[in-house]
Amino acid sequence: MTIGLDTRLREVLGKKTVDALSEGLGLDTVGDLLGHYPFRYAQRGEQTDLGALQIGEDVTVTAQVRAAVKKSFVPKGRGSRQPGGKPRDLLEVVVADEGGRSLTLTFFNQSWRAKELVAGRWGLFAGKVAQFRGRLQLNSPQYQLLAEDAADPSSAIEEFAGSLIPVYPATAELPTWNIAKAIHTVLGLVKSPPDPLPASLRDRLSLLGYGTALHQIHRPDSHEALGAAKKRLKWQEALVMQAVLVRRKAEAAGDSATAYAPGGALPDAFDARLPFALTDGQRQVGAEIAAELAGEHPMHRLLQGDVGSGKTLVALRAMLQVVAHGGQAALLAPTEVLAAQHHRSIVEMLGDLAQGGELGAPPEATRVALLTGSATAAQRRTVLDEVKTNTAGIVIGTHALLYDGVDFADLGFVVVDEQHRFGVEQRDALRAKANRTPHTLVMTATPIPRTVAMTVYGDLETSRLTELPAGRTPIATHVVPYTDQRWMTRTWNRVREEVAAGRQAYVVCPRVGGEDAEDSGASDKRPPLAVVDVIEQLRAGALSGLRLGLLHGRLDADEKDRVMRAYSAGDLDVLVATTVIEVGVNVPNATAMVVLDAERFGISQLHQLRGRVGRGAHPGLCLLVSEAAEGTSSRERLDAVASTTDGFALAELDLEQRREGDVLGAAQSGMKSHVKLLSLLKDADIIEAARAEATALIDADPKLAGEPGLAALVDDLAADRGEFLEKG
Ligand code: ADP
Ligand code: MG
């Protein structure tokens, strides 16, 4: 039997190990197992910071045995009056890190272990961290002692003779050294797996062969060899990922789409009544989009622009171009609040151009339908009918638009607002509702650093709106210490002043409150402030006499819509809300925002939030209230937000502080499991170079027929990304 990466593990390993690998870690093939990389490498004498252990955590620590003490232990009886049981042997072993922090290991009736757990020996110890009489301990841990030195022939465990010991993500049934053993066995069987990287690329960049790289990542000879192995494996991840995106882009460019000529009675009428001039950016991006909609191939474009930069207007003008020529446009919003708001503002901007079929409406008028999950059955029927008969040229909705039963007469254009909330799968599901591939425009207000754009949105062209419409005054942002009574009084007075001047304010809290108080009682820290409590306090105190409204995600859709309408109409002075207002909510008369417990929010989130104020002619003010002490990293984040309104600078900063998985996001589940070593932040050079290599490869050989190994990986990843939805 030849053993390759596809070979099932059950053909090469024992049943117990195979079951544990499969059930605990989802590893079923040789390739799966070899792709289970160590997350760190332990070294003799290395210090695991025992002080950082958390109770309840499953850990594998590297530590040195200090002492082993045999004790006798009388187990307690079940009831208090019952006598204790037979005395048992208890072996207590104290291990310590180099910083002198210690951890106790306990073993019952295994005092023979004292023979091997002698003072001075280093080992890996794995178990769940528990606490007993104020001390941290591992009860009956699994362990593996390290060879006393690399050349020590008496080492009990020869596998650990090297200086860098792989430590794997493990399970209770399968400690890291058992995984290491399984990998060792498998590495010995798979001599040289076919290399998916093109040979010419490998030579040119002096990358290790695949087999060598796998060997070195699991059993590195040296730090240098490990570095070379990681580099090579990262290159593979980057090249496969970029090849998927480049190929998808190339294929999409080959699809045919309905062409919608620029201009027409409807867009012309709309432009003629616009109350303001377009910004240069809007004009330029608008022309770019208009030209693409007029082409025979589908547009796939990402439109980035800070909050308030006027993306929605750009999208609306594009939608009108499509509608003018008989097509339909769908606008997909991430929340009901946003869908309803888009609907409201688009209907308002269109005026009688949205009253198609009604008496007195201009002949070029269309209708704008709103479809959300909360529509009544009757509303839904009406809307579905308008959509099906092309009475509604523009259809706005949440993911309810994706469900079966929503049939478009002729969907030609899909606009996705705030893409980061949607998966590629959802985007594709909507596109699958069109007869031909529709044109797609994705809008996002979150500035996206280049490498992220290249990976997460790597199959899209990108445009940016870099300026805000004229007449906007930048938002002033200040950090306010929560514990300083004078500052807090001043904060609420500022809100009162804005309201007195006829304007409106937001108060944002991290939590809804009420039943979501969860485990907050368990900690001695104050739970985050909750809107339901804060609104009562403000009503009774600092903001008494003002008209306050409450908005959060647990309200039903009608109530949310009612509150938003009242606030938009100026019937409420202050909206006390959670982050439901984060994305896209637009009330130009709102000029002040107070964010409570501001350190609970991410940098980009705060930037998005404050984008809700200062959208009109009056200057905006954002007060970030926090208990975070000067000098802490939380406080530094807030100071950063206060110091700049450059969304890109903040996005980069945000990215540095987030975990890689969060960056790729749920939108990219397939990518996440594929990208194990590559960092979007630190490996920008590899990603950019891989992009260029992938483009050259696919230009020359679109089906990658000459690189079957690479083609197979590309197909796998493409399938994981859910591209089949589009085709099926
Ligand atoms: P975004 O979606 O990028 O956050 P919007 O399209 O919602 O921004 O625009 C924000 C506000 O600015 C809206 O009230 C819109 O009518 C207005 N607006 C858009 N473009 C311009 C412009 N060129 N001049 C003045 N106001 C504009
Ligand atoms: Mg918007």
mmCIF file of N, CA and C in Angstrom, residues 354-443:
data_model
loop_
_atom_site.group_PDB
_atom_site.id
_atom_site.type_symbol
_atom_site.label_atom_id
_atom_site.label_comp_id
_atom_site.label_asym_id
_atom_site.label_seq_id
_atom_site.Cartn_x
_atom_site.Cartn_y
_atom_site.Cartn_z
ATOM 1 N N ALA A 354 -40.678 57.377 -6.688
ATOM 2 C CA ALA A 354 -40.875 56.076 -6.047
ATOM 3 C C ALA A 354 -42.350 55.691 -6.027
ATOM 4 N N GLN A 355 -43.174 56.465 -6.725
ATOM 5 C CA GLN A 355 -44.617 56.195 -6.678
ATOM 6 C C GLN A 355 -45.137 55.597 -7.964
ATOM 7 N N GLY A 356 -44.333 54.745 -8.566
ATOM 8 C CA GLY A 356 -44.705 54.108 -9.833
ATOM 9 C C GLY A 356 -46.101 53.513 -9.769
ATOM 10 N N GLY A 357 -46.903 53.736 -10.798
ATOM 11 C CA GLY A 357 -48.252 53.162 -10.853
ATOM 12 C C GLY A 357 -49.289 54.012 -10.152
ATOM 13 N N GLU A 358 -48.849 55.007 -9.374
ATOM 14 C CA GLU A 358 -49.845 55.840 -8.697
ATOM 15 C C GLU A 358 -50.226 57.017 -9.580
ATOM 16 N N LEU A 359 -51.401 57.508 -9.307
ATOM 17 C CA LEU A 359 -51.929 58.627 -10.076
ATOM 18 C C LEU A 359 -51.001 59.835 -9.974
ATOM 19 N N GLY A 360 -50.661 60.426 -11.084
ATOM 20 C CA GLY A 360 -49.875 61.656 -11.061
ATOM 21 C C GLY A 360 -48.382 61.443 -10.964
ATOM 22 N N ALA A 361 -47.935 60.187 -10.795
ATOM 23 C CA ALA A 361 -46.491 59.954 -10.718
ATOM 24 C C ALA A 361 -45.889 60.068 -12.115
ATOM 25 N N PRO A 362 -44.653 60.510 -12.222
ATOM 26 C CA PRO A 362 -44.018 60.599 -13.546
ATOM 27 C C PRO A 362 -43.941 59.210 -14.192
ATOM 28 N N PRO A 363 -43.978 59.142 -15.503
ATOM 29 C CA PRO A 363 -44.001 57.845 -16.186
ATOM 30 C C PRO A 363 -42.755 57.005 -15.909
ATOM 31 N N GLU A 364 -41.635 57.668 -15.610
ATOM 32 C CA GLU A 364 -40.405 56.896 -15.383
ATOM 33 C C GLU A 364 -40.323 56.357 -13.946
ATOM 34 N N ALA A 365 -41.304 56.704 -13.085
ATOM 35 C CA ALA A 365 -41.244 56.312 -11.669
ATOM 36 C C ALA A 365 -41.246 54.800 -11.498
ATOM 37 N N THR A 366 -40.646 54.350 -10.388
ATOM 38 C CA THR A 366 -40.656 52.926 -10.044
ATOM 39 C C THR A 366 -41.231 52.783 -8.639
ATOM 40 N N ARG A 367 -41.148 51.578 -8.065
ATOM 41 C CA ARG A 367 -41.554 51.398 -6.671
ATOM 42 C C ARG A 367 -40.391 50.806 -5.877
ATOM 43 N N VAL A 368 -40.377 51.107 -4.580
ATOM 44 C CA VAL A 368 -39.315 50.609 -3.708
ATOM 45 C C VAL A 368 -39.957 49.706 -2.662
ATOM 46 N N ALA A 369 -39.638 48.420 -2.713
ATOM 47 C CA ALA A 369 -40.252 47.469 -1.782
ATOM 48 C C ALA A 369 -39.318 47.198 -0.613
ATOM 49 N N LEU A 370 -39.928 46.950 0.546
ATOM 50 C CA LEU A 370 -39.151 46.585 1.740
ATOM 51 C C LEU A 370 -39.588 45.203 2.201
ATOM 52 N N LEU A 371 -38.641 44.295 2.316
ATOM 53 C CA LEU A 371 -38.984 42.952 2.769
ATOM 54 C C LEU A 371 -38.079 42.556 3.934
ATOM 55 N N THR A 372 -38.676 42.442 5.105
ATOM 56 C CA THR A 372 -37.887 41.992 6.261
ATOM 57 C C THR A 372 -38.619 40.838 6.919
ATOM 58 N N GLY A 373 -37.955 40.195 7.863
ATOM 59 C CA GLY A 373 -38.529 39.029 8.513
ATOM 60 C C GLY A 373 -39.785 39.351 9.293
ATOM 61 N N SER A 374 -39.973 40.602 9.664
ATOM 62 C CA SER A 374 -41.099 40.925 10.533
ATOM 63 C C SER A 374 -42.351 41.350 9.758
ATOM 64 N N ALA A 375 -42.285 41.307 8.430
ATOM 65 C CA ALA A 375 -43.470 41.689 7.655
ATOM 66 C C ALA A 375 -44.627 40.737 7.977
ATOM 67 N N THR A 376 -45.846 41.255 7.987
ATOM 68 C CA THR A 376 -46.997 40.377 8.183
ATOM 69 C C THR A 376 -47.199 39.574 6.901
ATOM 70 N N ALA A 377 -48.013 38.525 7.011
ATOM 71 C CA ALA A 377 -48.221 37.658 5.850
ATOM 72 C C ALA A 377 -48.785 38.460 4.678
ATOM 73 N N ALA A 378 -49.708 39.383 4.998
ATOM 74 C CA ALA A 378 -50.337 40.154 3.926
ATOM 75 C C ALA A 378 -49.334 41.101 3.263
ATOM 76 N N GLN A 379 -48.542 41.784 4.127
ATOM 77 C CA GLN A 379 -47.518 42.683 3.582
ATOM 78 C C GLN A 379 -46.565 41.901 2.696
ATOM 79 N N ARG A 380 -46.208 40.741 3.201
ATOM 80 C CA ARG A 380 -45.243 39.929 2.492
ATOM 81 C C ARG A 380 -45.777 39.536 1.117
ATOM 82 N N ARG A 381 -47.063 39.149 1.085
ATOM 83 C CA ARG A 381 -47.656 38.759 -0.199
ATOM 84 C C ARG A 381 -47.601 39.904 -1.192
ATOM 85 N N THR A 382 -47.975 41.088 -0.732
ATOM 86 C CA THR A 382 -47.956 42.259 -1.613
ATOM 87 C C THR A 382 -46.556 42.503 -2.157
ATOM 88 N N VAL A 383 -45.585 42.480 -1.231
ATOM 89 C CA VAL A 383 -44.211 42.758 -1.639
ATOM 90 C C VAL A 383 -43.718 41.693 -2.618
ATOM 91 N N LEU A 384 -43.987 40.422 -2.282
ATOM 92 C CA LEU A 384 -43.520 39.345 -3.153
ATOM 93 C C LEU A 384 -44.100 39.499 -4.558
ATOM 94 N N ASP A 385 -45.339 39.952 -4.579
ATOM 95 C CA ASP A 385 -45.993 40.140 -5.872
ATOM 96 C C ASP A 385 -45.338 41.285 -6.653
ATOM 97 N N GLU A 386 -45.054 42.370 -5.952
ATOM 98 C CA GLU A 386 -44.383 43.493 -6.605
ATOM 99 C C GLU A 386 -43.010 43.092 -7.132
ATOM 100 N N VAL A 387 -42.357 42.223 -6.374
ATOM 101 C CA VAL A 387 -41.017 41.782 -6.770
ATOM 102 C C VAL A 387 -41.099 40.881 -7.993
ATOM 103 N N LYS A 388 -42.093 40.009 -7.963
ATOM 104 C CA LYS A 388 -42.233 39.013 -9.011
ATOM 105 C C LYS A 388 -42.662 39.642 -10.335
ATOM 106 N N THR A 389 -43.473 40.677 -10.238
ATOM 107 C CA THR A 389 -44.011 41.275 -11.459
ATOM 108 C C THR A 389 -43.178 42.465 -11.935
ATOM 109 N N ASN A 390 -42.077 42.712 -11.228
ATOM 110 C CA ASN A 390 -41.220 43.857 -11.577
ATOM 111 C C ASN A 390 -41.939 45.196 -11.420
ATOM 112 N N THR A 391 -42.959 45.221 -10.563
ATOM 113 C CA THR A 391 -43.559 46.507 -10.231
ATOM 114 C C THR A 391 -42.578 47.293 -9.370
ATOM 115 N N ALA A 392 -41.900 46.557 -8.486
ATOM 116 C CA ALA A 392 -40.872 47.199 -7.660
ATOM 117 C C ALA A 392 -39.538 47.055 -8.374
ATOM 118 N N GLY A 393 -38.959 48.172 -8.742
ATOM 119 C CA GLY A 393 -37.644 48.137 -9.381
ATOM 120 C C GLY A 393 -36.547 47.965 -8.346
ATOM 121 N N ILE A 394 -36.784 48.521 -7.149
ATOM 122 C CA ILE A 394 -35.793 48.446 -6.081
ATOM 123 C C ILE A 394 -36.382 47.657 -4.925
ATOM 124 N N VAL A 395 -35.659 46.654 -4.463
ATOM 125 C CA VAL A 395 -36.133 45.815 -3.372
ATOM 126 C C VAL A 395 -35.098 45.869 -2.255
ATOM 127 N N ILE A 396 -35.553 46.294 -1.076
ATOM 128 C CA ILE A 396 -34.635 46.451 0.045
ATOM 129 C C ILE A 396 -34.998 45.437 1.106
ATOM 130 N N GLY A 397 -34.024 44.800 1.706
ATOM 131 C CA GLY A 397 -34.361 43.840 2.746
ATOM 132 C C GLY A 397 -33.161 43.356 3.514
ATOM 133 N N THR A 398 -33.463 42.558 4.524
ATOM 134 C CA THR A 398 -32.415 41.869 5.265
ATOM 135 C C THR A 398 -32.214 40.525 4.584
ATOM 136 N N HIS A 399 -31.597 39.621 5.304
ATOM 137 C CA HIS A 399 -31.387 38.302 4.704
ATOM 138 C C HIS A 399 -32.695 37.592 4.384
ATOM 139 N N ALA A 400 -33.842 38.160 4.823
ATOM 140 C CA ALA A 400 -35.135 37.586 4.429
ATOM 141 C C ALA A 400 -35.238 37.527 2.906
ATOM 142 N N LEU A 401 -34.507 38.398 2.248
ATOM 143 C CA LEU A 401 -34.498 38.394 0.778
ATOM 144 C C LEU A 401 -33.913 37.112 0.207
ATOM 145 N N LEU A 402 -33.140 36.411 1.053
ATOM 146 C CA LEU A 402 -32.425 35.236 0.548
ATOM 147 C C LEU A 402 -33.305 34.005 0.523
ATOM 148 N N TYR A 403 -34.436 34.078 1.262
ATOM 149 C CA TYR A 403 -35.225 32.866 1.425
ATOM 150 C C TYR A 403 -35.914 32.456 0.135
ATOM 151 N N ASP A 404 -36.258 31.199 0.113
ATOM 152 C CA ASP A 404 -37.046 30.685 -1.003
ATOM 153 C C ASP A 404 -38.374 31.411 -1.016
ATOM 154 N N GLY A 405 -38.950 31.495 -2.163
ATOM 155 C CA GLY A 405 -40.243 32.162 -2.241
ATOM 156 C C GLY A 405 -40.103 33.611 -2.654
ATOM 157 N N VAL A 406 -38.881 34.149 -2.607
ATOM 158 C CA VAL A 406 -38.676 35.498 -3.111
ATOM 159 C C VAL A 406 -38.172 35.363 -4.546
ATOM 160 N N ASP A 407 -39.075 35.632 -5.484
ATOM 161 C CA ASP A 407 -38.717 35.489 -6.905
ATOM 162 C C ASP A 407 -38.637 36.854 -7.555
ATOM 163 N N PHE A 408 -37.518 37.140 -8.118
ATOM 164 C CA PHE A 408 -37.373 38.398 -8.841
ATOM 165 C C PHE A 408 -37.750 38.176 -10.299
ATOM 166 N N ALA A 409 -38.396 39.178 -10.885
ATOM 167 C CA ALA A 409 -38.698 39.091 -12.304
ATOM 168 C C ALA A 409 -37.395 39.159 -13.100
ATOM 169 N N ASP A 410 -36.562 40.109 -12.724
ATOM 170 C CA ASP A 410 -35.327 40.274 -13.484
ATOM 171 C C ASP A 410 -34.280 40.997 -12.627
ATOM 172 N N LEU A 411 -33.664 40.221 -11.723
ATOM 173 C CA LEU A 411 -32.679 40.813 -10.824
ATOM 174 C C LEU A 411 -31.375 41.044 -11.583
ATOM 175 N N GLY A 412 -31.007 42.302 -11.723
ATOM 176 C CA GLY A 412 -29.813 42.613 -12.500
ATOM 177 C C GLY A 412 -28.672 43.164 -11.671
ATOM 178 N N PHE A 413 -28.965 43.570 -10.436
ATOM 179 C CA PHE A 413 -27.963 44.295 -9.667
ATOM 180 C C PHE A 413 -28.199 44.039 -8.183
ATOM 181 N N VAL A 414 -27.154 43.629 -7.496
ATOM 182 C CA VAL A 414 -27.253 43.383 -6.067
ATOM 183 C C VAL A 414 -26.301 44.327 -5.334
ATOM 184 N N VAL A 415 -26.851 45.073 -4.388
ATOM 185 C CA VAL A 415 -26.017 45.934 -3.560
ATOM 186 C C VAL A 415 -26.022 45.350 -2.156
ATOM 187 N N VAL A 416 -24.854 45.110 -1.604
ATOM 188 C CA VAL A 416 -24.767 44.574 -0.252
ATOM 189 C C VAL A 416 -24.177 45.654 0.640
ATOM 190 N N ASP A 417 -24.936 46.077 1.644
ATOM 191 C CA ASP A 417 -24.452 47.120 2.535
ATOM 192 C C ASP A 417 -23.739 46.472 3.717
ATOM 193 N N GLU A 418 -22.614 47.048 4.081
ATOM 194 C CA GLU A 418 -21.873 46.579 5.248
ATOM 195 C C GLU A 418 -21.567 45.098 5.145
ATOM 196 N N GLN A 419 -20.841 44.782 4.148
ATOM 197 C CA GLN A 419 -20.519 43.410 3.789
ATOM 198 C C GLN A 419 -19.977 42.568 4.939
ATOM 199 N N HIS A 420 -19.240 43.189 5.863
ATOM 200 C CA HIS A 420 -18.584 42.354 6.861
ATOM 201 C C HIS A 420 -19.567 41.545 7.694
ATOM 202 N N ARG A 421 -20.834 41.886 7.600
ATOM 203 C CA ARG A 421 -21.813 41.092 8.340
ATOM 204 C C ARG A 421 -22.365 39.928 7.515
ATOM 205 N N PHE A 422 -22.018 39.886 6.275
ATOM 206 C CA PHE A 422 -22.550 38.823 5.433
ATOM 207 C C PHE A 422 -21.467 37.866 5.008
ATOM 208 N N GLY A 423 -21.847 36.627 4.856
ATOM 209 C CA GLY A 423 -20.898 35.670 4.314
ATOM 210 C C GLY A 423 -20.928 35.702 2.808
ATOM 211 N N VAL A 424 -19.835 35.207 2.250
ATOM 212 C CA VAL A 424 -19.781 35.020 0.805
ATOM 213 C C VAL A 424 -20.962 34.152 0.367
ATOM 214 N N GLU A 425 -21.304 33.201 1.256
ATOM 215 C CA GLU A 425 -22.382 32.271 0.924
ATOM 216 C C GLU A 425 -23.690 33.018 0.693
ATOM 217 N N GLN A 426 -23.951 34.009 1.571
ATOM 218 C CA GLN A 426 -25.211 34.735 1.447
ATOM 219 C C GLN A 426 -25.228 35.606 0.206
ATOM 220 N N ARG A 427 -24.075 36.200 -0.050
ATOM 221 C CA ARG A 427 -23.967 37.011 -1.243
ATOM 222 C C ARG A 427 -24.282 36.144 -2.457
ATOM 223 N N ASP A 428 -23.735 34.937 -2.424
ATOM 224 C CA ASP A 428 -23.934 34.037 -3.549
ATOM 225 C C ASP A 428 -25.373 33.560 -3.642
ATOM 226 N N ALA A 429 -26.002 33.352 -2.484
ATOM 227 C CA ALA A 429 -27.378 32.855 -2.501
ATOM 228 C C ALA A 429 -28.290 33.867 -3.186
ATOM 229 N N LEU A 430 -28.038 35.131 -2.940
ATOM 230 C CA LEU A 430 -28.867 36.144 -3.572
ATOM 231 C C LEU A 430 -28.554 36.218 -5.066
ATOM 232 N N ARG A 431 -27.298 36.102 -5.360
ATOM 233 C CA ARG A 431 -26.934 36.149 -6.775
ATOM 234 C C ARG A 431 -27.556 34.981 -7.542
ATOM 235 N N ALA A 432 -27.742 33.860 -6.823
ATOM 236 C CA ALA A 432 -28.312 32.691 -7.488
ATOM 237 C C ALA A 432 -29.776 32.913 -7.861
ATOM 238 N N LYS A 433 -30.393 33.943 -7.336
ATOM 239 C CA LYS A 433 -31.786 34.225 -7.666
ATOM 240 C C LYS A 433 -31.929 34.943 -9.003
ATOM 241 N N ALA A 434 -30.826 35.340 -9.567
ATOM 242 C CA ALA A 434 -30.893 36.055 -10.836
ATOM 243 C C ALA A 434 -30.802 35.065 -11.993
ATOM 244 N N ASN A 435 -31.366 35.470 -13.142
ATOM 245 C CA ASN A 435 -31.314 34.600 -14.312
ATOM 246 C C ASN A 435 -29.892 34.523 -14.864
ATOM 247 N N ARG A 436 -29.226 35.665 -14.877
ATOM 248 C CA ARG A 436 -27.828 35.701 -15.274
ATOM 249 C C ARG A 436 -27.079 36.287 -14.100
ATOM 250 N N THR A 437 -25.786 36.157 -14.097
ATOM 251 C CA THR A 437 -25.025 36.707 -12.977
ATOM 252 C C THR A 437 -25.307 38.203 -12.868
ATOM 253 N N PRO A 438 -25.822 38.653 -11.742
ATOM 254 C CA PRO A 438 -26.100 40.080 -11.626
ATOM 255 C C PRO A 438 -24.813 40.861 -11.343
ATOM 256 N N HIS A 439 -24.869 42.118 -11.580
ATOM 257 C CA HIS A 439 -23.793 43.000 -11.150
ATOM 258 C C HIS A 439 -23.856 43.097 -9.630
ATOM 259 N N THR A 440 -22.709 43.205 -8.988
ATOM 260 C CA THR A 440 -22.691 43.262 -7.531
ATOM 261 C C THR A 440 -21.852 44.435 -7.034
ATOM 262 N N LEU A 441 -22.415 45.154 -6.088
ATOM 263 C CA LEU A 441 -21.660 46.232 -5.429
ATOM 264 C C LEU A 441 -21.738 45.988 -3.930
ATOM 265 N N VAL A 442 -20.584 45.873 -3.310
ATOM 266 C CA VAL A 442 -20.513 45.658 -1.875
ATOM 267 C C VAL A 442 -20.059 46.963 -1.237
ATOM 268 N N MET A 443 -20.814 47.436 -0.241
ATOM 269 C CA MET A 443 -20.429 48.709 0.389
ATOM 270 C C MET A 443 -19.977 48.454 1.816
#
